[in-house]
Amino acid sequence: SAVISQKPSRDICQRGTSLTIQCQVDSQVTMMFWYRQQPGQSLTLIATANQGSEATYESGFVIDKFPISRPNLTFSTLTVSNMSPEDSSIYLCSVLWDGDTQYFGPGTRLTVL
Amino acid sequence: GESVGLHLPTLSVQEGDNSIINCAYSNSASDYFIWYKQESGKGPQFIIDIRSNMDKRQGQRVTVLLNKTVKHLSLQIAATQPGDSAVYFCAENLSDTGRRALTFGSGTRLQVQP
């Protein structure tokens, strides 16, 4: 399977600021995804990061709040903009590998004060 | 690390016993299912998957059963060990739409008592 890393692993931020999370894969992959996991909850898809085009966002998530970049087949970033305490979550990237199987990174634990 | 699944249903088993974790999925058209294990402070880890043309698949110490009639998925863990303690999520996908994103279930916390 692919090896996925995320930076930062955790952060504590002030409300109103923005944080960019990086996701790096050790192999080229066609599809990358960003999920959010709120405290005590399951995973919810934010968007599919498309290489060379705009990300595809799920209902309830918008580009102004969660801009995503995918400059190549091994890297993507998710920015959480104008943060509020409600944005405190674990943010996870995943990649599609070997057909339909998704593998996840270790996550970025964000706390907004 | 931070706890995951603070308010999730919990299954408590004795070390060495078999565990059965259940999941009801939502979309009758889903044709691909995955079980993930998430330990505290870590991302979800792939355990086993199954396609809708099968009703059972076995891995190392794990078995997944699929009942499409009642939209039910289960994960059986044989000879449960303390290292199996984690939150377990099922996920589903409708693979032929080209949309590969997964829909996750709510999760179950497995606690293994020594």
CSV table of C-alpha atoms in Angstrom, one decimal:
chain,number,residue,atom,x,y,z
A,1,SER,CA,0.0,0.0,0.0
A,2,ALA,CA,1.0,3.7,-0.3
A,3,VAL,CA,2.8,5.4,2.5
A,4,ILE,CA,1.0,8.7,3.4
A,5,SER,CA,2.3,11.5,5.6
A,6,GLN,CA,0.6,14.6,6.8
A,7,LYS,CA,2.0,17.9,8.2
A,8,PRO,CA,1.4,19.2,10.8
A,9,SER,CA,0.4,16.2,13.0
A,10,ARG,CA,-1.4,18.6,15.3
A,11,ASP,CA,-1.8,22.3,15.9
A,12,ILE,CA,-3.5,24.8,18.2
A,13,CYS,CA,-4.7,27.9,16.4
A,14,GLN,CA,-6.5,31.1,17.2
A,15,ARG,CA,-9.9,31.8,15.8
A,16,GLY,CA,-9.9,33.9,12.6
A,17,THR,CA,-6.6,32.5,11.4
A,18,SER,CA,-6.0,29.9,8.6
A,19,LEU,CA,-4.1,26.6,8.6
A,20,THR,CA,-2.7,24.7,5.6
A,21,ILE,CA,-2.4,20.9,6.0
A,22,GLN,CA,-0.1,19.0,3.7
A,23,CYS,CA,-0.5,15.4,2.5
A,24,GLN,CA,2.4,13.6,0.8
A,25,VAL,CA,2.2,10.2,-0.8
A,26,ASP,CA,5.2,8.0,-1.7
A,27,SER,CA,3.7,6.9,-5.0
A,28,GLN,CA,1.7,8.6,-7.7
A,29,VAL,CA,-2.0,8.2,-7.2
A,30,THR,CA,-5.0,9.2,-9.3
A,31,MET,CA,-7.4,10.2,-6.6
A,32,MET,CA,-6.9,11.9,-3.2
A,33,PHE,CA,-9.5,12.8,-0.7
A,34,TRP,CA,-9.9,15.0,2.4
A,35,TYR,CA,-12.1,13.9,5.3
A,36,ARG,CA,-13.0,15.6,8.6
A,37,GLN,CA,-13.5,13.7,11.8
A,38,GLN,CA,-15.1,15.8,14.5
A,39,PRO,CA,-14.6,14.8,18.2
A,40,GLY,CA,-16.4,11.5,18.9
A,41,GLN,CA,-17.7,11.2,15.3
A,42,SER,CA,-17.1,9.2,12.2
A,43,LEU,CA,-15.4,10.5,9.1
A,44,THR,CA,-17.1,12.9,6.7
A,45,LEU,CA,-15.8,13.6,3.2
A,46,ILE,CA,-14.9,17.2,2.5
A,47,ALA,CA,-13.8,17.0,-1.1
A,48,THR,CA,-12.0,15.0,-3.7
A,49,ALA,CA,-8.7,16.6,-4.7
A,50,ASN,CA,-8.4,16.5,-8.5
A,51,GLN,CA,-5.0,16.8,-10.1
A,52,GLY,CA,-4.9,19.8,-12.5
A,53,SER,CA,-8.4,21.0,-11.8
A,54,GLU,CA,-10.6,22.3,-9.0
A,55,ALA,CA,-11.6,20.0,-6.1
A,56,THR,CA,-15.0,18.5,-6.0
A,57,TYR,CA,-16.7,19.5,-2.8
A,58,GLU,CA,-19.4,17.6,-0.9
A,59,SER,CA,-22.6,19.2,0.3
A,60,GLY,CA,-22.0,21.5,3.2
A,61,PHE,CA,-18.4,22.3,2.3
A,62,VAL,CA,-17.3,25.2,0.2
A,63,ILE,CA,-14.1,26.2,-1.5
A,64,ASP,CA,-13.8,29.6,0.3
A,65,LYS,CA,-13.7,27.8,3.6
A,66,PHE,CA,-11.6,24.7,2.6
A,67,PRO,CA,-9.5,25.6,-0.4
A,68,ILE,CA,-7.6,22.6,-1.8
A,69,SER,CA,-4.6,22.3,-4.1
A,70,ARG,CA,-3.4,19.2,-5.9
A,71,PRO,CA,-0.3,20.3,-7.9
A,72,ASN,CA,0.8,16.8,-8.8
A,73,LEU,CA,0.0,13.1,-8.3
A,74,THR,CA,1.8,12.8,-5.0
A,75,PHE,CA,0.8,15.9,-3.0
A,76,SER,CA,-2.2,17.9,-1.9
A,77,THR,CA,-3.0,20.6,0.6
A,78,LEU,CA,-6.2,21.5,2.5
A,79,THR,CA,-6.5,25.0,4.0
A,80,VAL,CA,-9.0,25.6,6.9
A,81,SER,CA,-9.8,29.3,6.5
A,82,ASN,CA,-11.0,31.8,9.0
A,83,MET,CA,-11.2,29.2,11.7
A,84,SER,CA,-13.7,29.0,14.6
A,85,PRO,CA,-13.8,26.5,17.5
A,86,GLU,CA,-16.3,24.5,15.5
A,87,ASP,CA,-13.5,23.6,13.1
A,88,SER,CA,-11.7,21.7,15.8
A,89,SER,CA,-11.4,18.2,14.3
A,90,ILE,CA,-9.1,15.6,12.9
A,91,TYR,CA,-8.4,16.2,9.2
A,92,LEU,CA,-7.4,13.2,7.2
A,93,CYS,CA,-6.2,12.7,3.7
A,94,SER,CA,-6.7,9.4,1.9
A,95,VAL,CA,-5.6,8.0,-1.5
A,96,LEU,CA,-7.2,5.5,-3.8
A,97,TRP,CA,-4.9,2.5,-4.2
A,98,ASP,CA,-5.3,-0.8,-6.0
A,99,GLY,CA,-8.7,-0.1,-7.5
A,100,ASP,CA,-11.3,0.9,-4.9
A,101,THR,CA,-9.3,0.6,-1.6
A,102,GLN,CA,-8.6,3.9,0.2
A,103,TYR,CA,-5.6,4.2,2.6
A,104,PHE,CA,-5.5,7.0,5.1
A,105,GLY,CA,-2.8,9.3,6.4
A,106,PRO,CA,-2.2,9.7,10.2
A,107,GLY,CA,-4.4,12.8,10.4
A,108,THR,CA,-3.9,16.4,11.6
A,109,ARG,CA,-5.4,17.2,14.9
A,110,LEU,CA,-6.6,20.8,14.9
A,111,THR,CA,-7.7,22.7,18.0
A,112,VAL,CA,-9.1,26.2,17.5
A,113,LEU,CA,-9.3,28.4,20.6
B,1,GLY,CA,-3.2,11.0,21.6
B,2,GLU,CA,-6.7,12.3,21.5
B,3,SER,CA,-9.5,9.8,21.9
B,4,VAL,CA,-11.7,8.9,18.9
B,5,GLY,CA,-15.2,7.8,19.3
B,6,LEU,CA,-15.9,9.2,22.8
B,7,HIS,CA,-19.6,8.5,22.5
B,8,LEU,CA,-19.6,5.4,20.3
B,9,PRO,CA,-21.3,2.1,21.2
B,10,THR,CA,-18.8,-0.1,23.0
B,11,LEU,CA,-18.2,-3.9,22.7
B,12,SER,CA,-16.3,-5.3,25.6
B,13,VAL,CA,-14.8,-8.8,25.2
B,14,GLN,CA,-12.3,-11.0,27.1
B,15,GLU,CA,-8.9,-11.6,25.6
B,16,GLY,CA,-9.0,-14.8,23.6
B,17,ASP,CA,-12.7,-14.6,22.9
B,18,ASN,CA,-14.1,-14.0,19.4
B,19,SER,CA,-15.5,-10.5,18.6
B,20,ILE,CA,-18.4,-9.6,16.3
B,21,ILE,CA,-18.8,-6.0,15.2
B,22,ASN,CA,-21.9,-5.2,13.3
B,23,CYS,CA,-22.7,-2.4,10.8
B,24,ALA,CA,-25.9,-1.4,8.9
B,25,TYR,CA,-25.1,0.3,5.7
B,26,SER,CA,-27.3,2.8,4.0
B,27,ASN,CA,-27.3,2.4,0.2
B,28,SER,CA,-28.7,-0.8,-1.2
B,29,ALA,CA,-26.8,-0.1,-4.4
B,30,SER,CA,-23.4,0.0,-2.7
B,31,ASP,CA,-21.2,-2.7,-4.1
B,32,TYR,CA,-17.9,-2.3,-2.2
B,33,PHE,CA,-17.4,-2.4,1.6
B,34,ILE,CA,-14.4,-1.9,3.8
B,35,TRP,CA,-13.6,-2.3,7.5
B,36,TYR,CA,-11.2,0.1,9.1
B,37,LYS,CA,-9.5,0.1,12.5
B,38,GLN,CA,-8.7,3.4,14.2
B,39,GLU,CA,-6.5,3.4,17.2
B,40,SER,CA,-6.3,6.5,19.4
B,41,GLY,CA,-4.2,9.2,17.8
B,42,LYS,CA,-3.9,7.5,14.4
B,43,GLY,CA,-5.6,7.5,11.1
B,44,PRO,CA,-8.0,4.6,10.0
B,45,GLN,CA,-6.1,1.4,9.1
B,46,PHE,CA,-7.5,-0.9,6.3
B,47,ILE,CA,-8.5,-4.3,7.7
B,48,ILE,CA,-10.4,-6.1,5.0
B,49,ASP,CA,-12.8,-5.4,2.2
B,50,ILE,CA,-15.5,-7.3,0.3
B,51,ARG,CA,-17.5,-6.8,-2.9
B,52,SER,CA,-21.2,-7.3,-3.3
B,53,ASN,CA,-20.8,-10.4,-5.4
B,54,MET,CA,-19.5,-12.2,-2.3
B,55,ASP,CA,-21.1,-12.9,1.1
B,56,LYS,CA,-18.0,-13.9,3.1
B,57,ARG,CA,-14.3,-13.1,2.9
B,58,GLN,CA,-11.6,-14.2,5.3
B,59,GLY,CA,-8.3,-12.6,6.3
B,60,GLN,CA,-5.8,-13.2,9.0
B,61,ARG,CA,-7.9,-13.7,12.2
B,62,VAL,CA,-10.7,-11.6,10.6
B,63,THR,CA,-13.8,-12.5,8.6
B,64,VAL,CA,-16.3,-10.1,7.0
B,65,LEU,CA,-19.8,-11.2,6.3
B,66,LEU,CA,-22.2,-9.4,4.0
B,67,ASN,CA,-25.9,-9.7,4.0
B,68,LYS,CA,-27.3,-7.6,1.1
B,69,THR,CA,-30.9,-8.5,1.9
B,70,VAL,CA,-30.9,-6.6,5.1
B,71,LYS,CA,-28.0,-4.3,4.3
B,72,HIS,CA,-25.8,-5.7,7.1
B,73,LEU,CA,-22.1,-6.1,7.4
B,74,SER,CA,-20.2,-7.7,10.2
B,75,LEU,CA,-16.6,-8.1,11.2
B,76,GLN,CA,-15.5,-11.1,13.1
B,77,ILE,CA,-12.2,-11.1,15.0
B,78,ALA,CA,-11.0,-14.5,16.2
B,79,ALA,CA,-9.0,-14.9,19.4
B,80,THR,CA,-9.2,-11.2,20.2
B,81,GLN,CA,-6.0,-9.6,21.6
B,82,PRO,CA,-5.4,-6.4,23.6
B,83,GLY,CA,-3.9,-4.9,20.4
B,84,ASP,CA,-7.3,-5.2,18.8
B,85,SER,CA,-8.7,-2.5,21.1
B,86,ALA,CA,-9.7,0.4,18.8
B,87,VAL,CA,-12.7,2.0,17.1
B,88,TYR,CA,-13.9,0.0,14.1
B,89,PHE,CA,-15.6,1.7,11.1
B,90,CYS,CA,-17.4,0.1,8.2
B,91,ALA,CA,-17.5,2.1,4.9
B,92,GLU,CA,-19.4,1.7,1.7
B,93,ASN,CA,-19.0,2.8,-1.9
B,94,LEU,CA,-20.8,2.6,-5.2
B,95,SER,CA,-17.8,1.9,-7.4
B,96,ASP,CA,-19.3,2.0,-10.8
B,97,THR,CA,-20.3,5.7,-10.6
B,98,GLY,CA,-16.7,6.8,-10.8
B,99,ARG,CA,-17.1,8.5,-7.5
B,100,ARG,CA,-14.7,6.6,-5.2
B,101,ALA,CA,-15.4,8.5,-2.0
B,102,LEU,CA,-16.5,6.4,0.9
B,103,THR,CA,-19.5,6.7,3.2
B,104,PHE,CA,-18.6,5.8,6.8
B,105,GLY,CA,-20.7,4.2,9.4
B,106,SER,CA,-20.8,5.6,12.9
B,107,GLY,CA,-18.2,3.2,14.4
B,108,THR,CA,-17.9,0.8,17.3
B,109,ARG,CA,-15.4,0.9,20.1
B,110,LEU,CA,-13.9,-2.6,20.9
B,111,GLN,CA,-12.4,-3.0,24.4
B,112,VAL,CA,-10.4,-6.1,25.1
B,113,GLN,CA,-10.2,-7.1,28.8
B,114,PRO,CA,-7.1,-8.9,29.8
